[in-house]
Amino acid sequence: MLGTPTRDRQAERREATRLEILDAAWALAREEGLARITLREVADRVGMRAPSLYTHFDSKNAIYDAMFGQAWTECLAVCEASLAGAPGDVRGDLRLGARTFFDFAVGDIPRHQLMNLRTIPGFEPSPASYAPAVAVMDLTRELFARHGITADEDLDLYVAVVGGLIDSQHANDPGGDRWSRLLDRAVDMFVDNLDLRGIPRAVRQPTQQEEDQT
């Protein structure tokens, strides 16, 4: 048994309590709205007095910060798993990237609001909590780079197109598919707008016009 690490049961219990608090905060956000979370209500949900909550989170913004980091960490894991099976052509890859993020975002309105909209006055995520959000964007950059797409403005446009459809879905057809059905079409329009003529065929699919000319 030499060399067997000793479990830090106190740290495990503390982490379990933190996760319980975050679960309670998410439940309140989904029931009453993200901005209406209070420390007292969160404490009541987990069966502790509000002052005891401060031993785990020193403010309501600290809870938001942990929720933010948790949400983007989950998003990163989903995106990494999905893009591991990317088809390899530019249209298919960008469609898959857009669909993966779209479905994650529309699956939970309060989570999307915290991740992508400035709905909490005065809240700014800490560098540690913001890191997985940066990693998701880096993953998208890598996906673009596979096909020789490196211009920041192209990535910005892609983000705006996908984000706009997500916002429209949340605002006008929550739980439906009115804007979801437009996602592939929007990505195709984006790809058609890119100037890919100088990119080797090995990293992209030829256009129909190019195929007709061969």
PDB file of C-alpha atoms in Angstrom:
ATOM      1  CA  MET A   1       0.000   0.000   0.000  1.00  0.00           C
ATOM      2  CA  LEU A   2       3.045   2.279  -0.008  1.00  0.00           C
ATOM      3  CA  GLY A   3       2.583   5.300  -2.205  1.00  0.00           C
ATOM      4  CA  THR A   4      -1.231   5.217  -2.064  1.00  0.00           C
ATOM      5  CA  PRO A   5      -2.402   8.852  -1.892  1.00  0.00           C
ATOM      6  CA  THR A   6      -4.446   9.865   1.133  1.00  0.00           C
ATOM      7  CA  ARG A   7      -7.907  11.142   0.272  1.00  0.00           C
ATOM      8  CA  ASP A   8      -8.659  14.655   1.393  1.00  0.00           C
ATOM      9  CA  ARG A   9     -12.198  13.999   2.572  1.00  0.00           C
ATOM     10  CA  GLN A  10     -12.644  17.549   3.839  1.00  0.00           C
ATOM     11  CA  ALA A  11     -11.793  18.952   0.405  1.00  0.00           C
ATOM     12  CA  GLU A  12     -14.142  16.428  -1.217  1.00  0.00           C
ATOM     13  CA  ARG A  13     -16.990  17.465   1.070  1.00  0.00           C
ATOM     14  CA  ARG A  14     -16.266  21.126   0.396  1.00  0.00           C
ATOM     15  CA  GLU A  15     -16.300  20.567  -3.363  1.00  0.00           C
ATOM     16  CA  ALA A  16     -19.547  18.578  -3.098  1.00  0.00           C
ATOM     17  CA  THR A  17     -21.126  21.456  -1.170  1.00  0.00           C
ATOM     18  CA  ARG A  18     -19.946  23.985  -3.782  1.00  0.00           C
ATOM     19  CA  LEU A  19     -21.518  21.882  -6.547  1.00  0.00           C
ATOM     20  CA  GLU A  20     -24.735  21.611  -4.549  1.00  0.00           C
ATOM     21  CA  ILE A  21     -24.801  25.399  -4.184  1.00  0.00           C
ATOM     22  CA  LEU A  22     -24.254  25.852  -7.922  1.00  0.00           C
ATOM     23  CA  ASP A  23     -27.026  23.347  -8.699  1.00  0.00           C
ATOM     24  CA  ALA A  24     -29.346  25.343  -6.462  1.00  0.00           C
ATOM     25  CA  ALA A  25     -28.345  28.610  -8.142  1.00  0.00           C
ATOM     26  CA  TRP A  26     -29.020  27.158 -11.613  1.00  0.00           C
ATOM     27  CA  ALA A  27     -32.404  25.854 -10.458  1.00  0.00           C
ATOM     28  CA  LEU A  28     -33.344  29.316  -9.188  1.00  0.00           C
ATOM     29  CA  ALA A  29     -32.126  30.923 -12.404  1.00  0.00           C
ATOM     30  CA  ARG A  30     -34.344  28.613 -14.450  1.00  0.00           C
ATOM     31  CA  GLU A  31     -37.348  29.177 -12.216  1.00  0.00           C
ATOM     32  CA  GLU A  32     -37.117  32.903 -11.474  1.00  0.00           C
ATOM     33  CA  GLY A  33     -34.531  34.379 -13.834  1.00  0.00           C
ATOM     34  CA  LEU A  34     -30.788  34.729 -13.683  1.00  0.00           C
ATOM     35  CA  ALA A  35     -30.762  38.236 -12.188  1.00  0.00           C
ATOM     36  CA  ARG A  36     -33.175  37.311  -9.385  1.00  0.00           C
ATOM     37  CA  ILE A  37     -30.883  34.855  -7.626  1.00  0.00           C
ATOM     38  CA  THR A  38     -30.336  35.791  -3.972  1.00  0.00           C
ATOM     39  CA  LEU A  39     -27.877  34.312  -1.506  1.00  0.00           C
ATOM     40  CA  ARG A  40     -30.699  33.715   0.978  1.00  0.00           C
ATOM     41  CA  GLU A  41     -32.719  31.662  -1.498  1.00  0.00           C
ATOM     42  CA  VAL A  42     -29.672  29.669  -2.562  1.00  0.00           C
ATOM     43  CA  ALA A  43     -28.841  28.971   1.082  1.00  0.00           C
ATOM     44  CA  ASP A  44     -32.402  27.850   1.763  1.00  0.00           C
ATOM     45  CA  ARG A  45     -32.220  25.415  -1.167  1.00  0.00           C
ATOM     46  CA  VAL A  46     -29.156  23.680   0.253  1.00  0.00           C
ATOM     47  CA  GLY A  47     -30.312  23.790   3.885  1.00  0.00           C
ATOM     48  CA  MET A  48     -27.816  26.258   5.306  1.00  0.00           C
ATOM     49  CA  ARG A  49     -27.925  29.755   6.764  1.00  0.00           C
ATOM     50  CA  ALA A  50     -26.996  32.561   4.388  1.00  0.00           C
ATOM     51  CA  PRO A  51     -23.847  33.555   6.371  1.00  0.00           C
ATOM     52  CA  SER A  52     -22.570  29.985   6.005  1.00  0.00           C
ATOM     53  CA  LEU A  53     -22.663  30.420   2.255  1.00  0.00           C
ATOM     54  CA  TYR A  54     -19.821  32.912   2.523  1.00  0.00           C
ATOM     55  CA  THR A  55     -17.438  30.134   3.510  1.00  0.00           C
ATOM     56  CA  HIS A  56     -17.866  28.825  -0.040  1.00  0.00           C
ATOM     57  CA  PHE A  57     -18.609  31.981  -2.070  1.00  0.00           C
ATOM     58  CA  ASP A  58     -17.794  35.451  -0.817  1.00  0.00           C
ATOM     59  CA  SER A  59     -20.469  37.202  -2.901  1.00  0.00           C
ATOM     60  CA  LYS A  60     -23.303  36.642  -5.336  1.00  0.00           C
ATOM     61  CA  ASN A  61     -20.960  37.584  -8.172  1.00  0.00           C
ATOM     62  CA  ALA A  62     -18.636  34.803  -7.024  1.00  0.00           C
ATOM     63  CA  ILE A  63     -21.506  32.367  -7.545  1.00  0.00           C
ATOM     64  CA  TYR A  64     -22.139  33.826 -10.998  1.00  0.00           C
ATOM     65  CA  ASP A  65     -18.445  33.470 -11.736  1.00  0.00           C
ATOM     66  CA  ALA A  66     -18.425  29.792 -10.796  1.00  0.00           C
ATOM     67  CA  MET A  67     -21.595  29.229 -12.836  1.00  0.00           C
ATOM     68  CA  PHE A  68     -19.997  30.974 -15.817  1.00  0.00           C
ATOM     69  CA  GLY A  69     -16.892  28.808 -15.630  1.00  0.00           C
ATOM     70  CA  GLN A  70     -18.948  25.664 -15.154  1.00  0.00           C
ATOM     71  CA  ALA A  71     -21.129  26.430 -18.182  1.00  0.00           C
ATOM     72  CA  TRP A  72     -18.217  27.134 -20.512  1.00  0.00           C
ATOM     73  CA  THR A  73     -16.342  24.064 -19.270  1.00  0.00           C
ATOM     74  CA  GLU A  74     -19.363  21.944 -20.162  1.00  0.00           C
ATOM     75  CA  CYS A  75     -19.597  23.671 -23.539  1.00  0.00           C
ATOM     76  CA  LEU A  76     -15.925  23.001 -24.234  1.00  0.00           C
ATOM     77  CA  ALA A  77     -16.330  19.300 -23.472  1.00  0.00           C
ATOM     78  CA  VAL A  78     -19.365  19.058 -25.759  1.00  0.00           C
ATOM     79  CA  CYS A  79     -17.596  20.876 -28.597  1.00  0.00           C
ATOM     80  CA  GLU A  80     -14.423  18.807 -28.291  1.00  0.00           C
ATOM     81  CA  ALA A  81     -16.382  15.563 -28.380  1.00  0.00           C
ATOM     82  CA  SER A  82     -18.473  16.669 -31.346  1.00  0.00           C
ATOM     83  CA  LEU A  83     -15.647  18.081 -33.447  1.00  0.00           C
ATOM     84  CA  ALA A  84     -13.552  14.956 -32.921  1.00  0.00           C
ATOM     85  CA  GLY A  85     -15.887  13.432 -35.507  1.00  0.00           C
ATOM     86  CA  ALA A  86     -15.820  16.351 -37.950  1.00  0.00           C
ATOM     87  CA  PRO A  87     -16.275  15.169 -41.564  1.00  0.00           C
ATOM     88  CA  GLY A  88     -13.246  17.053 -42.895  1.00  0.00           C
ATOM     89  CA  ASP A  89     -14.764  19.236 -45.603  1.00  0.00           C
ATOM     90  CA  VAL A  90     -15.177  22.948 -44.978  1.00  0.00           C
ATOM     91  CA  ARG A  91     -18.951  23.025 -45.330  1.00  0.00           C
ATOM     92  CA  GLY A  92     -19.477  19.951 -43.163  1.00  0.00           C
ATOM     93  CA  ASP A  93     -17.025  21.069 -40.502  1.00  0.00           C
ATOM     94  CA  LEU A  94     -18.492  24.544 -40.153  1.00  0.00           C
ATOM     95  CA  ARG A  95     -22.014  23.182 -40.146  1.00  0.00           C
ATOM     96  CA  LEU A  96     -21.091  20.782 -37.356  1.00  0.00           C
ATOM     97  CA  GLY A  97     -19.380  23.486 -35.319  1.00  0.00           C
ATOM     98  CA  ALA A  98     -22.365  25.794 -35.664  1.00  0.00           C
ATOM     99  CA  ARG A  99     -24.892  23.070 -34.877  1.00  0.00           C
ATOM    100  CA  THR A 100     -23.008  21.906 -31.791  1.00  0.00           C
ATOM    101  CA  PHE A 101     -22.833  25.386 -30.283  1.00  0.00           C
ATOM    102  CA  PHE A 102     -26.377  26.295 -31.369  1.00  0.00           C
ATOM    103  CA  ASP A 103     -27.909  23.230 -29.724  1.00  0.00           C
ATOM    104  CA  PHE A 104     -25.931  23.782 -26.520  1.00  0.00           C
ATOM    105  CA  ALA A 105     -26.955  27.438 -26.365  1.00  0.00           C
ATOM    106  CA  VAL A 106     -30.663  26.986 -27.039  1.00  0.00           C
ATOM    107  CA  GLY A 107     -30.890  24.119 -24.584  1.00  0.00           C
ATOM    108  CA  ASP A 108     -30.843  26.427 -21.547  1.00  0.00           C
ATOM    109  CA  ILE A 109     -31.848  30.104 -21.689  1.00  0.00           C
ATOM    110  CA  PRO A 110     -30.359  31.264 -18.331  1.00  0.00           C
ATOM    111  CA  ARG A 111     -27.106  29.455 -19.101  1.00  0.00           C
ATOM    112  CA  HIS A 112     -26.913  31.134 -22.502  1.00  0.00           C
ATOM    113  CA  GLN A 113     -27.661  34.527 -20.959  1.00  0.00           C
ATOM    114  CA  LEU A 114     -24.823  34.158 -18.464  1.00  0.00           C
ATOM    115  CA  MET A 115     -22.382  32.780 -21.018  1.00  0.00           C
ATOM    116  CA  ASN A 116     -23.026  35.150 -23.890  1.00  0.00           C
ATOM    117  CA  LEU A 117     -25.071  38.176 -22.818  1.00  0.00           C
ATOM    118  CA  ARG A 118     -24.255  40.913 -20.316  1.00  0.00           C
ATOM    119  CA  THR A 119     -27.389  40.448 -18.240  1.00  0.00           C
ATOM    120  CA  ILE A 120     -25.853  40.894 -14.757  1.00  0.00           C
ATOM    121  CA  PRO A 121     -24.840  44.522 -14.046  1.00  0.00           C
ATOM    122  CA  GLY A 122     -21.318  44.765 -12.693  1.00  0.00           C
ATOM    123  CA  PHE A 123     -20.437  41.123 -13.288  1.00  0.00           C
ATOM    124  CA  GLU A 124     -17.199  40.268 -15.082  1.00  0.00           C
ATOM    125  CA  PRO A 125     -15.902  36.701 -15.149  1.00  0.00           C
ATOM    126  CA  SER A 126     -12.541  35.990 -13.571  1.00  0.00           C
ATOM    127  CA  PRO A 127      -9.651  34.939 -15.829  1.00  0.00           C
ATOM    128  CA  ALA A 128      -9.942  31.348 -14.577  1.00  0.00           C
ATOM    129  CA  SER A 129     -13.653  31.151 -15.372  1.00  0.00           C
ATOM    130  CA  TYR A 130     -13.180  32.903 -18.712  1.00  0.00           C
ATOM    131  CA  ALA A 131     -10.440  30.475 -19.799  1.00  0.00           C
ATOM    132  CA  PRO A 132     -12.791  27.722 -21.101  1.00  0.00           C
ATOM    133  CA  ALA A 133     -14.679  30.330 -23.145  1.00  0.00           C
ATOM    134  CA  VAL A 134     -11.381  31.294 -24.777  1.00  0.00           C
ATOM    135  CA  ALA A 135     -10.675  27.600 -25.356  1.00  0.00           C
ATOM    136  CA  VAL A 136     -13.977  27.193 -27.207  1.00  0.00           C
ATOM    137  CA  MET A 137     -13.083  30.116 -29.462  1.00  0.00           C
ATOM    138  CA  ASP A 138      -9.602  28.658 -30.008  1.00  0.00           C
ATOM    139  CA  LEU A 139     -11.240  25.385 -31.014  1.00  0.00           C
ATOM    140  CA  THR A 140     -13.260  27.256 -33.612  1.00  0.00           C
ATOM    141  CA  ARG A 141     -10.131  29.019 -34.870  1.00  0.00           C
ATOM    142  CA  GLU A 142      -8.445  25.644 -35.261  1.00  0.00           C
ATOM    143  CA  LEU A 143     -11.444  24.346 -37.187  1.00  0.00           C
ATOM    144  CA  PHE A 144     -11.244  27.322 -39.542  1.00  0.00           C
ATOM    145  CA  ALA A 145      -7.479  27.010 -39.912  1.00  0.00           C
ATOM    146  CA  ARG A 146      -7.852  23.443 -41.178  1.00  0.00           C
ATOM    147  CA  HIS A 147      -9.413  24.963 -44.267  1.00  0.00           C
ATOM    148  CA  GLY A 148      -7.060  27.929 -44.578  1.00  0.00           C
ATOM    149  CA  ILE A 149      -9.547  30.421 -43.149  1.00  0.00           C
ATOM    150  CA  THR A 150      -7.526  32.714 -40.906  1.00  0.00           C
ATOM    151  CA  ALA A 151      -9.013  36.217 -41.195  1.00  0.00           C
ATOM    152  CA  ASP A 152     -10.432  37.487 -37.898  1.00  0.00           C
ATOM    153  CA  GLU A 153     -13.293  39.161 -39.729  1.00  0.00           C
ATOM    154  CA  ASP A 154     -14.393  35.802 -41.152  1.00  0.00           C
ATOM    155  CA  LEU A 155     -14.502  34.281 -37.676  1.00  0.00           C
ATOM    156  CA  ASP A 156     -16.339  37.351 -36.365  1.00  0.00           C
ATOM    157  CA  LEU A 157     -18.958  37.022 -39.083  1.00  0.00           C
ATOM    158  CA  TYR A 158     -19.445  33.316 -38.375  1.00  0.00           C
ATOM    159  CA  VAL A 159     -19.890  34.014 -34.649  1.00  0.00           C
ATOM    160  CA  ALA A 160     -22.368  36.802 -35.416  1.00  0.00           C
ATOM    161  CA  VAL A 161     -24.410  34.631 -37.781  1.00  0.00           C
ATOM    162  CA  VAL A 162     -24.647  31.713 -35.372  1.00  0.00           C
ATOM    163  CA  GLY A 163     -25.194  33.962 -32.358  1.00  0.00           C
ATOM    164  CA  GLY A 164     -27.917  35.911 -34.138  1.00  0.00           C
ATOM    165  CA  LEU A 165     -29.846  32.746 -34.930  1.00  0.00           C
ATOM    166  CA  ILE A 166     -29.476  31.594 -31.315  1.00  0.00           C
ATOM    167  CA  ASP A 167     -30.849  34.899 -30.009  1.00  0.00           C
ATOM    168  CA  SER A 168     -33.740  34.808 -32.480  1.00  0.00           C
ATOM    169  CA  GLN A 169     -34.572  31.240 -31.453  1.00  0.00           C
ATOM    170  CA  HIS A 170     -34.594  32.139 -27.761  1.00  0.00           C
ATOM    171  CA  ALA A 171     -36.603  35.329 -28.289  1.00  0.00           C
ATOM    172  CA  ASN A 172     -39.183  34.210 -30.806  1.00  0.00           C
ATOM    173  CA  ASP A 173     -39.555  30.436 -30.693  1.00  0.00           C
ATOM    174  CA  PRO A 174     -38.175  29.014 -27.430  1.00  0.00           C
ATOM    175  CA  GLY A 175     -38.328  25.254 -27.503  1.00  0.00           C
ATOM    176  CA  GLY A 176     -39.097  25.259 -31.228  1.00  0.00           C
ATOM    177  CA  ASP A 177     -37.032  24.976 -34.383  1.00  0.00           C
ATOM    178  CA  ARG A 178     -37.931  28.021 -36.481  1.00  0.00           C
ATOM    179  CA  TRP A 179     -34.374  29.394 -36.483  1.00  0.00           C
ATOM    180  CA  SER A 180     -32.714  26.038 -35.936  1.00  0.00           C
ATOM    181  CA  ARG A 181     -33.951  24.992 -39.363  1.00  0.00           C
ATOM    182  CA  LEU A 182     -32.139  27.960 -40.909  1.00  0.00           C
ATOM    183  CA  LEU A 183     -28.731  27.164 -39.427  1.00  0.00           C
ATOM    184  CA  ASP A 184     -27.317  24.968 -42.209  1.00  0.00           C
ATOM    185  CA  ARG A 185     -28.571  27.398 -44.824  1.00  0.00           C
ATOM    186  CA  ALA A 186     -26.899  30.310 -43.027  1.00  0.00           C
ATOM    187  CA  VAL A 187     -23.602  28.430 -42.763  1.00  0.00           C
ATOM    188  CA  ASP A 188     -23.778  27.557 -46.464  1.00  0.00           C
ATOM    189  CA  MET A 189     -24.293  31.239 -47.290  1.00  0.00           C
ATOM    190  CA  PHE A 190     -21.287  32.081 -45.127  1.00  0.00           C
ATOM    191  CA  VAL A 191     -19.092  29.474 -46.824  1.00  0.00           C
ATOM    192  CA  ASP A 192     -20.231  30.603 -50.269  1.00  0.00           C
ATOM    193  CA  ASN A 193     -19.238  34.153 -49.356  1.00  0.00           C
ATOM    194  CA  LEU A 194     -15.673  33.186 -48.410  1.00  0.00           C
ATOM    195  CA  ASP A 195     -12.911  33.624 -50.960  1.00  0.00           C
ATOM    196  CA  LEU A 196     -11.482  30.110 -50.904  1.00  0.00           C
ATOM    197  CA  ARG A 197     -10.030  30.101 -54.391  1.00  0.00           C
ATOM    198  CA  GLY A 198      -6.446  30.354 -53.139  1.00  0.00           C
ATOM    199  CA  ILE A 199      -6.806  27.489 -50.683  1.00  0.00           C
ATOM    200  CA  PRO A 200      -5.531  24.079 -51.854  1.00  0.00           C
ATOM    201  CA  ARG A 201      -8.218  21.575 -52.779  1.00  0.00           C
ATOM    202  CA  ALA A 202      -6.708  19.134 -50.277  1.00  0.00           C
ATOM    203  CA  VAL A 203      -8.149  21.145 -47.396  1.00  0.00           C
ATOM    204  CA  ARG A 204     -11.504  22.091 -48.841  1.00  0.00           C
ATOM    205  CA  GLN A 205     -14.277  20.788 -51.025  1.00  0.00           C
ATOM    206  CA  PRO A 206     -14.268  22.103 -54.611  1.00  0.00           C
ATOM    207  CA  THR A 207     -17.167  24.269 -55.668  1.00  0.00           C
ATOM    208  CA  GLN A 208     -19.610  22.970 -58.254  1.00  0.00           C
ATOM    209  CA  GLN A 209     -18.157  25.408 -60.776  1.00  0.00           C
ATOM    210  CA  GLU A 210     -14.660  24.022 -60.205  1.00  0.00           C
ATOM    211  CA  GLU A 211     -15.932  20.463 -60.580  1.00  0.00           C
ATOM    212  CA  ASP A 212     -17.617  21.383 -63.878  1.00  0.00           C
ATOM    213  CA  GLN A 213     -14.337  22.803 -65.149  1.00  0.00           C
ATOM    214  CA  THR A 214     -12.329  19.621 -64.403  1.00  0.00           C
TER     215      THR A 214
END
